[in-house]
mmCIF file of C-alpha atoms in Angstrom:
data_model
loop_
_atom_site.group_PDB
_atom_site.id
_atom_site.type_symbol
_atom_site.label_atom_id
_atom_site.label_comp_id
_atom_site.label_asym_id
_atom_site.label_seq_id
_atom_site.Cartn_x
_atom_site.Cartn_y
_atom_site.Cartn_z
ATOM 1 C CA MET A 1 23.112 -10.804 15.470
ATOM 2 C CA ARG A 2 24.479 -13.809 17.358
ATOM 3 C CA ARG A 3 25.929 -16.552 15.205
ATOM 4 C CA ALA A 4 23.334 -19.044 16.447
ATOM 5 C CA ASP A 5 20.564 -16.683 15.350
ATOM 6 C CA ARG A 6 22.256 -16.151 11.987
ATOM 7 C CA LEU A 7 22.530 -19.901 11.399
ATOM 8 C CA PHE A 8 18.820 -20.265 12.134
ATOM 9 C CA GLN A 9 18.013 -17.415 9.719
ATOM 10 C CA ILE A 10 20.136 -19.007 6.985
ATOM 11 C CA VAL A 11 18.133 -22.227 7.248
ATOM 12 C CA GLN A 12 14.873 -20.256 7.134
ATOM 13 C CA LEU A 13 15.936 -18.273 4.066
ATOM 14 C CA ILE A 14 17.170 -21.353 2.186
ATOM 15 C CA ARG A 15 14.020 -23.271 3.110
ATOM 16 C CA GLY A 16 11.830 -20.538 1.634
ATOM 17 C CA ARG A 17 13.421 -20.526 -1.845
ATOM 18 C CA ARG A 18 14.214 -23.037 -4.569
ATOM 19 C CA LEU A 19 17.810 -21.814 -4.787
ATOM 20 C CA SER A 20 19.610 -19.231 -2.646
ATOM 21 C CA THR A 21 22.979 -17.815 -3.634
ATOM 22 C CA ALA A 22 25.580 -16.750 -1.093
ATOM 23 C CA ALA A 23 25.256 -13.210 -2.428
ATOM 24 C CA TYR A 24 21.513 -13.200 -1.688
ATOM 25 C CA LEU A 25 22.016 -14.611 1.816
ATOM 26 C CA ALA A 26 24.816 -12.142 2.556
ATOM 27 C CA ARG A 27 22.660 -9.229 1.415
ATOM 28 C CA ARG A 28 19.699 -10.318 3.539
ATOM 29 C CA LEU A 29 21.780 -10.917 6.660
ATOM 30 C CA GLU A 30 24.174 -7.988 6.125
ATOM 31 C CA VAL A 31 27.335 -10.069 6.328
ATOM 32 C CA SER A 32 30.069 -11.021 3.868
ATOM 33 C CA GLU A 33 29.759 -13.905 1.437
ATOM 34 C CA ARG A 34 32.785 -15.473 3.144
ATOM 35 C CA THR A 35 30.782 -15.533 6.385
ATOM 36 C CA ILE A 36 27.913 -17.266 4.576
ATOM 37 C CA TYR A 37 30.277 -19.925 3.188
ATOM 38 C CA ARG A 38 31.581 -20.632 6.689
ATOM 39 C CA ASP A 39 28.120 -20.713 8.231
ATOM 40 C CA VAL A 40 26.728 -23.066 5.572
ATOM 41 C CA ALA A 41 29.696 -25.372 6.041
ATOM 42 C CA GLN A 42 29.025 -25.368 9.787
ATOM 43 C CA LEU A 43 25.351 -26.210 9.247
ATOM 44 C CA GLN A 44 26.262 -29.039 6.896
ATOM 45 C CA HIS A 45 28.731 -30.361 9.482
ATOM 46 C CA GLN A 46 25.915 -30.328 12.069
ATOM 47 C CA GLY A 47 23.769 -32.512 9.803
ATOM 48 C CA VAL A 48 21.479 -29.936 8.165
ATOM 49 C CA PRO A 49 20.942 -31.322 4.623
ATOM 50 C CA ILE A 50 21.909 -28.194 2.669
ATOM 51 C CA GLU A 51 22.652 -29.088 -0.933
ATOM 52 C CA GLY A 52 24.672 -27.054 -3.427
ATOM 53 C CA GLU A 53 27.964 -25.228 -3.345
ATOM 54 C CA ALA A 54 29.607 -21.832 -3.302
ATOM 55 C CA GLY A 55 29.161 -19.941 -6.559
ATOM 56 C CA VAL A 56 26.075 -21.937 -7.556
ATOM 57 C CA GLY A 57 23.518 -21.685 -4.783
ATOM 58 C CA TYR A 58 22.008 -23.669 -1.940
ATOM 59 C CA ARG A 59 18.754 -25.507 -1.328
ATOM 60 C CA LEU A 60 17.429 -27.580 1.553
ATOM 61 C CA GLY A 61 17.168 -31.332 1.128
ATOM 62 C CA ALA A 62 13.782 -33.030 1.383
ATOM 63 C CA GLY A 63 12.523 -34.178 4.739
ATOM 64 C CA PHE A 64 14.149 -31.541 6.923
ATOM 65 C CA GLU A 65 11.763 -29.669 9.194
ATOM 66 C CA LEU A 66 12.174 -26.982 11.829
ATOM 67 C CA PRO A 67 9.818 -26.701 14.803
ATOM 68 C CA PRO A 68 6.808 -24.399 14.323
ATOM 69 C CA LEU A 69 7.602 -20.695 14.716
ATOM 70 C CA MET A 70 5.822 -18.252 17.009
ATOM 71 C CA PHE A 71 5.515 -14.674 15.839
ATOM 72 C CA THR A 72 6.187 -11.686 18.073
ATOM 73 C CA GLN A 73 3.615 -8.897 18.337
ATOM 74 C CA ASP A 74 5.649 -6.694 15.991
ATOM 75 C CA GLU A 75 5.997 -9.519 13.461
ATOM 76 C CA ALA A 76 2.251 -10.155 13.590
ATOM 77 C CA LYS A 77 1.581 -6.436 13.068
ATOM 78 C CA SER A 78 3.872 -6.388 10.046
ATOM 79 C CA LEU A 79 1.982 -9.327 8.523
ATOM 80 C CA VAL A 80 -1.381 -7.609 9.007
ATOM 81 C CA ALA A 81 -0.063 -4.369 7.504
ATOM 82 C CA SER A 82 1.467 -6.212 4.536
ATOM 83 C CA VAL A 83 -1.714 -8.137 3.753
ATOM 84 C CA ARG A 84 -3.942 -5.065 4.041
ATOM 85 C CA LEU A 85 -1.703 -3.064 1.712
ATOM 86 C CA ALA A 86 -1.260 -5.924 -0.737
ATOM 87 C CA GLN A 87 -4.955 -6.706 -1.004
ATOM 88 C CA ALA A 88 -5.633 -3.332 -2.607
ATOM 89 C CA TRP A 89 -3.159 -4.065 -5.384
ATOM 90 C CA LEU A 90 -3.294 -7.826 -5.937
ATOM 91 C CA ASP A 91 -5.523 -9.771 -8.282
ATOM 92 C CA PRO A 92 -8.755 -11.088 -6.703
ATOM 93 C CA ALA A 93 -7.570 -14.685 -6.257
ATOM 94 C CA LEU A 94 -4.309 -13.751 -4.540
ATOM 95 C CA ALA A 95 -6.062 -11.177 -2.363
ATOM 96 C CA ARG A 96 -8.467 -13.869 -1.101
ATOM 97 C CA GLU A 97 -5.642 -16.325 -0.448
ATOM 98 C CA ALA A 98 -3.659 -13.654 1.406
ATOM 99 C CA GLU A 99 -6.652 -13.055 3.678
ATOM 100 C CA ASN A 100 -7.024 -16.800 4.273
ATOM 101 C CA ALA A 101 -3.328 -17.198 5.083
ATOM 102 C CA LEU A 102 -3.421 -14.274 7.495
ATOM 103 C CA GLY A 103 -6.441 -15.773 9.233
ATOM 104 C CA LYS A 104 -4.564 -19.027 9.817
ATOM 105 C CA ILE A 105 -1.573 -17.168 11.238
ATOM 106 C CA LEU A 106 -3.692 -15.021 13.552
ATOM 107 C CA SER A 107 -5.611 -18.064 14.798
ATOM 108 C CA VAL A 108 -2.503 -19.589 16.400
ATOM 109 C CA LEU A 109 -1.187 -16.404 18.030
ATOM 110 C CA PRO A 110 -1.473 -15.766 21.754
ATOM 111 C CA ASP A 111 -4.450 -13.554 22.605
ATOM 112 C CA ALA A 112 -2.349 -10.444 23.292
ATOM 113 C CA ALA A 113 -0.395 -10.709 20.020
ATOM 114 C CA ARG A 114 -3.567 -11.348 18.016
ATOM 115 C CA ALA A 115 -5.391 -8.396 19.579
ATOM 116 C CA ALA A 116 -2.433 -6.095 18.924
ATOM 117 C CA ALA A 117 -2.189 -7.210 15.305
ATOM 118 C CA GLU A 118 -5.909 -6.948 14.543
ATOM 119 C CA SER A 119 -6.130 -3.466 16.089
ATOM 120 C CA LEU A 120 -3.340 -2.102 13.890
ATOM 121 C CA ALA A 121 -4.563 1.225 12.440
ATOM 122 C CA ILE A 122 -3.179 0.766 8.935
ATOM 123 C CA TYR A 123 -5.656 0.317 6.102
ATOM 124 C CA ALA A 124 -5.614 0.313 2.304
ATOM 125 C CA PRO A 125 -8.955 1.081 0.573
ATOM 126 C CA ALA A 126 -9.574 -1.411 -2.226
ATOM 127 C CA PHE A 127 -9.530 0.965 -5.188
ATOM 128 C CA GLY A 128 -5.848 0.800 -6.080
ATOM 129 C CA VAL A 129 -6.274 -1.206 -9.306
ATOM 130 C CA GLU A 130 -9.056 -1.078 -11.883
ATOM 131 C CA PRO A 131 -11.180 -4.271 -12.120
ATOM 132 C CA VAL A 132 -10.001 -5.072 -15.670
ATOM 133 C CA THR A 133 -6.371 -4.671 -14.625
ATOM 134 C CA ARG A 134 -6.954 -6.914 -11.595
ATOM 135 C CA GLN A 135 -8.334 -9.633 -13.844
ATOM 136 C CA HIS A 136 -5.438 -9.229 -16.254
ATOM 137 C CA LEU A 137 -3.017 -9.579 -13.346
ATOM 138 C CA GLN A 138 -4.489 -12.945 -12.409
ATOM 139 C CA THR A 139 -4.345 -14.164 -16.007
ATOM 140 C CA LEU A 140 -0.760 -12.955 -16.386
ATOM 141 C CA ARG A 141 0.335 -14.523 -13.109
ATOM 142 C CA GLU A 142 -1.166 -17.859 -14.078
ATOM 143 C CA ALA A 143 0.407 -17.701 -17.548
ATOM 144 C CA VAL A 144 3.823 -17.008 -16.001
ATOM 145 C CA GLY A 145 3.443 -20.044 -13.742
ATOM 146 C CA ALA A 146 2.267 -22.303 -16.565
ATOM 147 C CA ARG A 147 4.777 -20.883 -19.092
ATOM 148 C CA ARG A 148 2.064 -20.241 -21.653
ATOM 149 C CA LYS A 149 2.521 -17.757 -24.477
ATOM 150 C CA LEU A 150 0.221 -14.752 -24.671
ATOM 151 C CA HIS A 151 -1.177 -12.726 -27.531
ATOM 152 C CA ILE A 152 -1.895 -9.135 -26.538
ATOM 153 C CA ALA A 153 -3.178 -5.927 -28.071
ATOM 154 C CA TYR A 154 -1.111 -3.195 -26.455
ATOM 155 C CA ARG A 155 -1.613 0.564 -26.470
ATOM 156 C CA ASP A 156 1.637 2.532 -26.114
ATOM 157 C CA PRO A 157 1.984 6.054 -24.598
ATOM 158 C CA GLN A 158 1.365 7.559 -28.080
ATOM 159 C CA ASP A 159 -1.992 5.698 -28.301
ATOM 160 C CA LYS A 160 -0.697 3.379 -31.008
ATOM 161 C CA THR A 161 -1.922 -0.206 -30.732
ATOM 162 C CA SER A 162 0.258 -3.171 -31.658
ATOM 163 C CA GLN A 163 -0.302 -6.923 -31.655
ATOM 164 C CA ARG A 164 2.331 -8.970 -29.840
ATOM 165 C CA THR A 165 3.028 -12.596 -29.041
ATOM 166 C CA ILE A 166 5.029 -12.687 -25.836
ATOM 167 C CA TRP A 167 6.508 -15.030 -23.245
ATOM 168 C CA PRO A 168 5.396 -13.703 -19.827
ATOM 169 C CA LEU A 169 8.217 -13.766 -17.277
ATOM 170 C CA GLY A 170 7.143 -11.728 -14.264
ATOM 171 C CA CYS A 171 4.872 -8.988 -12.919
ATOM 172 C CA PHE A 172 6.342 -5.949 -11.155
ATOM 173 C CA PHE A 173 4.577 -3.367 -8.993
ATOM 174 C CA TRP A 174 5.863 0.225 -9.069
ATOM 175 C CA GLY A 175 3.678 1.933 -6.470
ATOM 176 C CA LYS A 176 0.897 2.997 -8.841
ATOM 177 C CA VAL A 177 1.131 0.686 -11.831
ATOM 178 C CA TRP A 178 1.874 -2.956 -12.587
ATOM 179 C CA THR A 179 4.133 -3.944 -15.458
ATOM 180 C CA LEU A 180 4.714 -7.270 -17.152
ATOM 181 C CA VAL A 181 8.230 -8.227 -18.191
ATOM 182 C CA ALA A 182 8.185 -10.547 -21.184
ATOM 183 C CA TRP A 183 10.215 -11.831 -24.092
ATOM 184 C CA CYS A 184 8.626 -10.363 -27.215
ATOM 185 C CA GLU A 185 8.672 -12.586 -30.289
ATOM 186 C CA THR A 186 8.063 -9.570 -32.532
ATOM 187 C CA ARG A 187 11.046 -7.569 -31.246
ATOM 188 C CA GLN A 188 13.162 -10.584 -30.299
ATOM 189 C CA ASP A 189 14.041 -8.820 -27.079
ATOM 190 C CA PHE A 190 12.796 -8.160 -23.580
ATOM 191 C CA ARG A 191 9.934 -5.706 -23.239
ATOM 192 C CA SER A 192 8.007 -4.240 -20.295
ATOM 193 C CA PHE A 193 4.268 -3.700 -20.741
ATOM 194 C CA ARG A 194 2.062 -1.642 -18.446
ATOM 195 C CA VAL A 195 -0.773 -3.947 -17.479
ATOM 196 C CA ASP A 196 -3.355 -1.144 -17.613
ATOM 197 C CA ARG A 197 -2.458 -0.553 -21.287
ATOM 198 C CA ILE A 198 -3.140 -4.143 -22.340
ATOM 199 C CA GLN A 199 -6.404 -3.849 -24.270
ATOM 200 C CA LYS A 200 -6.882 -7.498 -25.148
ATOM 201 C CA LEU A 201 -5.280 -10.572 -23.660
ATOM 202 C CA GLU A 202 -5.396 -14.162 -24.909
ATOM 203 C CA VAL A 203 -3.633 -17.139 -23.377
ATOM 204 C CA LEU A 204 -2.371 -19.356 -26.183
ATOM 205 C CA GLU A 205 -2.177 -23.131 -26.205
ATOM 206 C CA ALA A 206 1.503 -22.923 -27.089
ATOM 207 C CA GLY A 207 3.946 -22.947 -24.220
ATOM 208 C CA PHE A 208 7.544 -21.813 -23.973
ATOM 209 C CA ARG A 209 10.674 -23.190 -22.354
ATOM 210 C CA GLN A 210 13.403 -21.517 -20.370
ATOM 211 C CA GLU A 211 16.000 -20.549 -22.963
ATOM 212 C CA ALA A 212 19.386 -19.022 -22.284
ATOM 213 C CA GLY A 213 19.233 -15.288 -22.812
ATOM 214 C CA LYS A 214 15.430 -15.144 -22.581
ATOM 215 C CA THR A 215 14.737 -15.742 -18.883
ATOM 216 C CA LEU A 216 13.733 -13.402 -16.076
ATOM 217 C CA ALA A 217 17.185 -13.858 -14.548
ATOM 218 C CA ASP A 218 18.722 -12.740 -17.855
ATOM 219 C CA PHE A 219 16.503 -9.648 -17.859
ATOM 220 C CA LEU A 220 17.459 -8.762 -14.285
ATOM 221 C CA ARG A 221 21.143 -9.102 -15.097
ATOM 222 C CA GLN A 222 20.652 -6.942 -18.184
ATOM 223 C CA VAL A 223 19.131 -4.084 -16.184
ATOM 224 C CA GLY A 224 21.518 -4.523 -13.272
ATOM 225 C CA ALA A 225 18.842 -5.578 -10.774
ATOM 226 C CA PRO A 226 19.604 -8.030 -7.948
ATOM 227 C CA ALA A 227 18.439 -11.598 -8.514
ATOM 228 C CA LEU A 228 15.127 -12.482 -6.890
#
């Protein structure tokens, strides 16, 4: 990749996230962290308002805009494939929004790119997730965003049901099942719950705050997963 292209990609990646570490950028662009430090410094010198510092993370200052992007035919095909696959596994609200977003993207493509994307022969029949699980996914996603505590009745693999009050942190898809990562007040530890084993789900009025040792980032570090 030419350096000019890499600089453009760095701006795009930083623009799409609240905070991007050098390690994340290096992993995405397949270069060293030292290269990222140099490239960010070069962008800052050119007037791109990148805020932050090495070892902490970077974000893009308000008011900076890049010109609209045009997708290639292959990029448009990948978007169509991604949305079709995702719709079979997302909750109803996100599936509808994904379809709406794809429609807006396709509407601004040149005719040839749009025709190639829409004719892509990749489909995902919409029976990947049971209706109750789909509804739970939407409730869980909204609770994560609002930082609202949940009370659940959960059936474990031995068919034993327990009552838990949890802090929902994130939903993860594993190819066939969705799981919820949460901080469990009962166990005072992180727990993963299969969404299809949640028998009852209640969003509580009580919220929760980000606390050191109880965040999604803490969980990912604990299991050795890369930061999102």
